[in-house]
XYZ file of C-alpha atoms in Angstrom:
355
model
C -51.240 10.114 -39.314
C -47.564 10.094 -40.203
C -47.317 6.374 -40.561
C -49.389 6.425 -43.322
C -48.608 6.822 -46.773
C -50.946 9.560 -48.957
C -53.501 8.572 -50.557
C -54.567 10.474 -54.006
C -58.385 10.605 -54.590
C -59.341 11.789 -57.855
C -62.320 14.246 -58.231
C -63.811 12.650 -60.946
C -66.181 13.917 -63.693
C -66.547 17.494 -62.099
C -70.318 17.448 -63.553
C -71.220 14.254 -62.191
C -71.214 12.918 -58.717
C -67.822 12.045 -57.835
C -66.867 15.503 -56.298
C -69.988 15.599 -53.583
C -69.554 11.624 -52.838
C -65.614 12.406 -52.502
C -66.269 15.652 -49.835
C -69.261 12.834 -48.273
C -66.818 10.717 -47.745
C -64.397 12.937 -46.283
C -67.559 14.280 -44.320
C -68.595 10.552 -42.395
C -65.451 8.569 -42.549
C -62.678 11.040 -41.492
C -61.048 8.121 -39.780
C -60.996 5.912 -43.191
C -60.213 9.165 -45.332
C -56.869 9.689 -42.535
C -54.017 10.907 -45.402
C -56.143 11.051 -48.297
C -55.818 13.978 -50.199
C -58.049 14.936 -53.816
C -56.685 15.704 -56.670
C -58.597 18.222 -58.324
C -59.542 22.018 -58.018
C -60.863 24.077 -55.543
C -64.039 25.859 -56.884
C -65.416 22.275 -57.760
C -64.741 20.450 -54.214
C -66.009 23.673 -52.946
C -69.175 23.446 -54.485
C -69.369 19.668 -53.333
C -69.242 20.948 -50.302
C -71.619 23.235 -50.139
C -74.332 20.289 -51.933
C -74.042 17.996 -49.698
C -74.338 20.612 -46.514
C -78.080 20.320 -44.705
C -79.514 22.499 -41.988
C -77.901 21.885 -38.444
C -74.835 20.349 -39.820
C -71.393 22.059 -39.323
C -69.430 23.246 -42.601
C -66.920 20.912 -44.448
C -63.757 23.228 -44.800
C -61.830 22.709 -48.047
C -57.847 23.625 -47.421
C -55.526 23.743 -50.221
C -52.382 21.967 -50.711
C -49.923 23.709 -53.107
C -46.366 23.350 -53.990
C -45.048 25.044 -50.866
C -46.515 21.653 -49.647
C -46.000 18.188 -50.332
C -49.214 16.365 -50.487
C -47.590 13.388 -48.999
C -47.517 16.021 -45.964
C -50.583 15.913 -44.514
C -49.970 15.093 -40.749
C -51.512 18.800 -39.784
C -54.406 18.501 -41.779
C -57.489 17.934 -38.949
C -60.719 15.553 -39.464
C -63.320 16.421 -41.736
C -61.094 18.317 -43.616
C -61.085 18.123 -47.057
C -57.790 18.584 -47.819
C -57.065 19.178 -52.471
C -54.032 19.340 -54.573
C -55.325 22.111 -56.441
C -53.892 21.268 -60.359
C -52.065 24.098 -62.156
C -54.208 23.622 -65.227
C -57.306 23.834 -63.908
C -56.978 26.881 -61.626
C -59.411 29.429 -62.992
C -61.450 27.236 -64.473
C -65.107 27.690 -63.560
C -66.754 23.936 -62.363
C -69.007 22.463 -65.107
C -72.163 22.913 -65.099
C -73.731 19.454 -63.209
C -75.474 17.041 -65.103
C -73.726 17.530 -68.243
C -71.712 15.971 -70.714
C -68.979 18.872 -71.898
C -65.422 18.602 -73.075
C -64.158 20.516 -70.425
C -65.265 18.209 -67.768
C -63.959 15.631 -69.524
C -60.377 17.515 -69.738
C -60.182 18.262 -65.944
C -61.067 14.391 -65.257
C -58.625 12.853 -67.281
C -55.817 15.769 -65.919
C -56.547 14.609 -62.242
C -56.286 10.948 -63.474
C -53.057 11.582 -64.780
C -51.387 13.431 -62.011
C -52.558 10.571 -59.298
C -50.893 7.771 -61.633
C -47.983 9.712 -62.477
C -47.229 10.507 -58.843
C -48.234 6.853 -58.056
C -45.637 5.801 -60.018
C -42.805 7.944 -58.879
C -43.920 6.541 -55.398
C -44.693 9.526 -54.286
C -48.316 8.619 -53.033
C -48.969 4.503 -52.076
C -52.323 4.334 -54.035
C -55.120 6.323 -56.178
C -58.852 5.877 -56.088
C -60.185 7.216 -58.766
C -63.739 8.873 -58.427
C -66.198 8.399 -61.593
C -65.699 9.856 -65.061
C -68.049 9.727 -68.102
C -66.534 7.900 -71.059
C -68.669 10.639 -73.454
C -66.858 13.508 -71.613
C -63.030 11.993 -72.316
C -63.819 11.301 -75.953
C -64.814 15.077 -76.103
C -61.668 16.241 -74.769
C -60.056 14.147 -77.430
C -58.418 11.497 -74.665
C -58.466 8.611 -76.832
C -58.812 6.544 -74.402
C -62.266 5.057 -72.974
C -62.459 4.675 -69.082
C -59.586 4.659 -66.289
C -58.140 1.419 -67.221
C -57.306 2.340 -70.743
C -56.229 5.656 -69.511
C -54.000 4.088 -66.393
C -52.688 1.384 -68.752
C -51.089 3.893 -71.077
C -49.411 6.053 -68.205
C -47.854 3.069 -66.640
C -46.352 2.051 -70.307
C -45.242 4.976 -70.664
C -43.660 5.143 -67.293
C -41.894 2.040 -67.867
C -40.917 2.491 -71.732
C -42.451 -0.250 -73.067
C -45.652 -0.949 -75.365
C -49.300 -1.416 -74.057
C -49.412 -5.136 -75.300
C -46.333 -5.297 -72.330
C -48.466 -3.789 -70.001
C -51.884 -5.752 -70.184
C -54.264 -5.212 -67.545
C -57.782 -6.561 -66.041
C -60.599 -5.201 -64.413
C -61.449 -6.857 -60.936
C -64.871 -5.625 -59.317
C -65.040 -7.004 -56.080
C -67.065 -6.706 -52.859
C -67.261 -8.872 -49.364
C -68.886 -11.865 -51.466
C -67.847 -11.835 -54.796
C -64.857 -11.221 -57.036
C -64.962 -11.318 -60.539
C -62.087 -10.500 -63.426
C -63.027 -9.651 -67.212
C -61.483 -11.046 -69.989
C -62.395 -8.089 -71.841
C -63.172 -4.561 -70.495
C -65.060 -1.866 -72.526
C -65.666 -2.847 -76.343
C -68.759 -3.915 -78.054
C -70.369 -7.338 -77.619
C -69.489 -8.554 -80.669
C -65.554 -7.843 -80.083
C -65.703 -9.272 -76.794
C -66.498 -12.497 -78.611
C -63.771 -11.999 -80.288
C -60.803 -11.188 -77.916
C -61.700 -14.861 -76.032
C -58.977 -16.362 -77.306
C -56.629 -18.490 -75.474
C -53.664 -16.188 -74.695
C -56.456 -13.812 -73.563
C -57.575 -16.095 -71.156
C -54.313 -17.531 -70.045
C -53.175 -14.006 -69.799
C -56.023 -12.958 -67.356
C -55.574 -16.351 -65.443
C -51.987 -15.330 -64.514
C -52.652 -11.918 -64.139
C -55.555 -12.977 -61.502
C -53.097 -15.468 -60.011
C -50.311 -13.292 -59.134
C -53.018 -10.180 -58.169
C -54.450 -11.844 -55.560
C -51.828 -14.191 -54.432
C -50.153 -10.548 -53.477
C -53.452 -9.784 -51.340
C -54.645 -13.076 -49.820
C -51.402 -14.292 -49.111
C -52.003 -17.357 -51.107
C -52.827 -18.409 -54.607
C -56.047 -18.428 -54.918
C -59.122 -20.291 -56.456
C -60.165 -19.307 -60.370
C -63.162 -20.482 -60.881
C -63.549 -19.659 -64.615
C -66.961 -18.927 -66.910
C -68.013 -20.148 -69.589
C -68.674 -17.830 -73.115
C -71.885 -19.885 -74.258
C -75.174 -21.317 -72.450
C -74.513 -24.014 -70.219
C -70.861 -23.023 -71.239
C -71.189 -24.900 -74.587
C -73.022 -28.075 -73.879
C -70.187 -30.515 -74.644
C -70.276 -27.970 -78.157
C -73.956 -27.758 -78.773
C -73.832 -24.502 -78.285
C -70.707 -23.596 -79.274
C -67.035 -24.703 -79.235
C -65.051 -21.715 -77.461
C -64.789 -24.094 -73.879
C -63.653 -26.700 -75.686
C -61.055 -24.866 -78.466
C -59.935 -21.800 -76.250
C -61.177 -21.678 -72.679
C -60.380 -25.232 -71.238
C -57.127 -25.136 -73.558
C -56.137 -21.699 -71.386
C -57.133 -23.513 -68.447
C -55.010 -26.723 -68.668
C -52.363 -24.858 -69.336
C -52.735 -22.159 -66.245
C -52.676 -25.412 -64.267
C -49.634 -26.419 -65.588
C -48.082 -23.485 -64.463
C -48.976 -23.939 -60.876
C -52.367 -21.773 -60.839
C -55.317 -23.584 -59.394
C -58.170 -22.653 -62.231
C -60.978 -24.950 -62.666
C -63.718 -24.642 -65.259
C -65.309 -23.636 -67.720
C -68.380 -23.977 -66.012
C -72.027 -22.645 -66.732
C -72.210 -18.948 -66.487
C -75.545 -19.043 -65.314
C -74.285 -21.016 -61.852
C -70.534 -20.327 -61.634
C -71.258 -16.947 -59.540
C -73.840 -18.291 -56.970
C -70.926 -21.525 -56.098
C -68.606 -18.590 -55.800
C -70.458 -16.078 -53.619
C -69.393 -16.475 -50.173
C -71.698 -15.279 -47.280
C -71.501 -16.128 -43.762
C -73.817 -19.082 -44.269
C -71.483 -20.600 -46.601
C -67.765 -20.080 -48.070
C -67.349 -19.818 -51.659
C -66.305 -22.167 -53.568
C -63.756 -20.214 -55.443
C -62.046 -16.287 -54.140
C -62.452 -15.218 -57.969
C -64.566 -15.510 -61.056
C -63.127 -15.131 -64.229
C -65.868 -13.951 -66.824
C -65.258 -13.588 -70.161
C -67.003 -10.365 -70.806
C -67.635 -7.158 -69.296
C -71.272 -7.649 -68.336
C -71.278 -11.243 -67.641
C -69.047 -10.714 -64.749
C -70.182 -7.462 -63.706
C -73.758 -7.898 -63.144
C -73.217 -10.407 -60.580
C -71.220 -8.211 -58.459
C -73.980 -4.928 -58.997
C -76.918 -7.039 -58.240
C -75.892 -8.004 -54.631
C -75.027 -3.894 -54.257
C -73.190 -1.007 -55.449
C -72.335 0.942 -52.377
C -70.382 -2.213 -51.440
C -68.782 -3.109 -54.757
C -65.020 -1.878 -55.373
C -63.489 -2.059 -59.151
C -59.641 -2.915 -59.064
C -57.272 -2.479 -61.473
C -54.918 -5.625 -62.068
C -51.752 -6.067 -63.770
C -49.739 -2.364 -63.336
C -47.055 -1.450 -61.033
C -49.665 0.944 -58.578
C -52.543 0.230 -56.688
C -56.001 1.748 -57.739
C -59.453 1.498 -57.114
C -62.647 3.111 -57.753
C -66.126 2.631 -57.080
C -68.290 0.550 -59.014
C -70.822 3.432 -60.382
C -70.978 6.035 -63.022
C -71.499 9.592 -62.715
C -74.972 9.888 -61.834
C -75.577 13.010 -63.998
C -79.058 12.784 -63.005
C -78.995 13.206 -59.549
C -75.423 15.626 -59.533
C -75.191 18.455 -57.362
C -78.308 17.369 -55.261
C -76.122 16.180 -52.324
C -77.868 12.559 -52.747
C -75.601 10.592 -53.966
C -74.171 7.321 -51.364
C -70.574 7.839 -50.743
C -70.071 4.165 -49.400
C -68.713 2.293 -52.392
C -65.919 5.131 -52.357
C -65.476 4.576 -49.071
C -65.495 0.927 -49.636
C -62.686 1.663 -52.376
C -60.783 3.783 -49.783
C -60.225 1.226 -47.637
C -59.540 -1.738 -50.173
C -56.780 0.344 -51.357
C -55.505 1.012 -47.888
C -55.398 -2.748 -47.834
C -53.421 -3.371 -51.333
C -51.256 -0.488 -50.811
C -50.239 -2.198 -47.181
C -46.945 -3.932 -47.438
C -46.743 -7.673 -46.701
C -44.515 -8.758 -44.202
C -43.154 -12.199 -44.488
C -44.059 -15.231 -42.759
């Protein structure tokens, strides 16, 4: 356990699912979940403990890691274990209630959010995965920020003094099939539109290419969407492929990265898929709006899809679900996407050696 680095695992939306799929996961994949800690509070893993418990079953013991002890120290801690960095601010402060949207829920969150980047950053722990928050919480709290990539963004700017337009990101949701990278992340149709423009999409090319050229080992193949039906119909339908995507594209290409398109969006993601019938024909699709690319990915399963942060100085990942407010606290909930994000952040975090 030594040799690895720590792990930080947010707890999430304390009123949603994230704490009871965290302790699951900590439950049925000890050997994935090896140094992983949470960062959260006790009361709440606790009581994800006790959910997901069923007759027969032997207890899932919650220890605490303090300041007497460095959470990067966790060669003692045994299997099924669920081991929490219990956060200052949040000691004595009752779990929300499940299944609802409340300010304070939405305070602890975004607190455990920014502890994992901020230690990510001071290298300190080699990767966070971030369990699910609710947007509606956050902008309760007042966090003006609308999801985890917004939120990370900002830290990482922060960290490294400069502006958020120097520190652009993309979201990546990926599983064993199909990758896909957004243009755009969470703003309203009609603004989506409008940030495909062609630094935005050259911007995301090169963001993709030098992502994943870090984890394959090789620059990969962008296969990129269209915006419109058919992805314009030579501009029947619309002249963004021909004004601003293909534009973006050449010019990605004339920097060395090996993007091909626009093509239809309708197709693009079935050529991509890759099964083991038949290799895709490109490692990654680059959509031009949040659901467009997302979809895709959720349709062929969501305890197997990862979301991946691209473009900051850390590695983090997250499942590819919400908060399930519906079915929180009733021990339910499929830990495997975590899991799945666990282990693709093991894999990012991993340092390449050269050839």
């Amino acid at each position: 356990m030594n040799a690895l680095p720590a792990l930080a695992i947010t707890q999430g939306d304390p009123a949603g699912i994230g704490p009871e799929i965290v302790a699951k996961a900590f439950r049925d994949a000890p050997q994935v979940l090896r140094g992983c800690f949470v960062v959260g509070d006790l009361p709440t893993m606790r009581r994800a403990a006790s959910c997901i418990m069923r007759p027969g079953q032997p207890s899932l013991p919650v220890a605490r890691l303090g300041a007497h002890r460095a959470p990067v120290d966790l060669a003692d801690i045994p299997p099924r274990c669920l081991p929490v960095w219990q956060l200052p601010e949040l000691e004595g402060v009752a779990p929300a209630p499940w299944g609802r949207v409340s300010a304070e829920a939405g305070r602890a969150a975004a607190a455990c959010v920014v502890w994992a980047a901020r230690a990510a950053l001071r290298g300190e722990v080699a990767a966070l995965v971030t369990a699910p928050l609710h947007k509606e919480a956050l902008a309760a709290a007042g966090v003006h920020h609308p999801g985890h990539t917004e939120l990370l963004q900002a830290e990482a700017a922060l960290h490294a003094g400069v502006s958020l337009q120097q520190m652009p990101v993309r979201m990546m949701l990926a599983n064993d099939e199909l990758r896909t990278v957004l243009v755009s992340i969470h703003v309203a149709l009609r603004d989506a539109i409008t940030a495909v423009t062609q630094d935005s999409v050259l911007q995301t090319l090169r963001i993709t290419h030098a992502a994943l050229s870090r984890s394959l080992g090789r620059a990969p193949r962008i296969g990129v969407a269209g915006l419109n039906p058919h992805a314009g119909e030579g501009g029947l339908f619309g002249r963004e492929e021909l004004e601003i995507i293909a534009p973006a594209v050449t010019q990605a290409r004339s920097e060395g990265i090996d993007a091909h398109g626009p093509f239809a969006p309708d197709t693009i993601f079935m050529r991509a898929r890759s099964t083991p019938q038949r290799a895709g024909e490109f490692d990654v699709v680059l959509a031009m709006y949040h659901d467009q690319g997302l979809i895709p990915v959720k349709y062929l399963g969501v305890d197997k899809g990862v979301n991946v942060t691209l473009g900051l100085p850390l590695v983090r990942t997250s499942p590819d679900h919400g908060t399930a407010f519906d079915i929180a606290g009733q021990g339910t909930a499929d830990a495997e996407s975590l899991i799945e994000a666990v282990r693709m952040a093991r894999q990012l975090a991993r340092p390449r050696t050269s050839p």
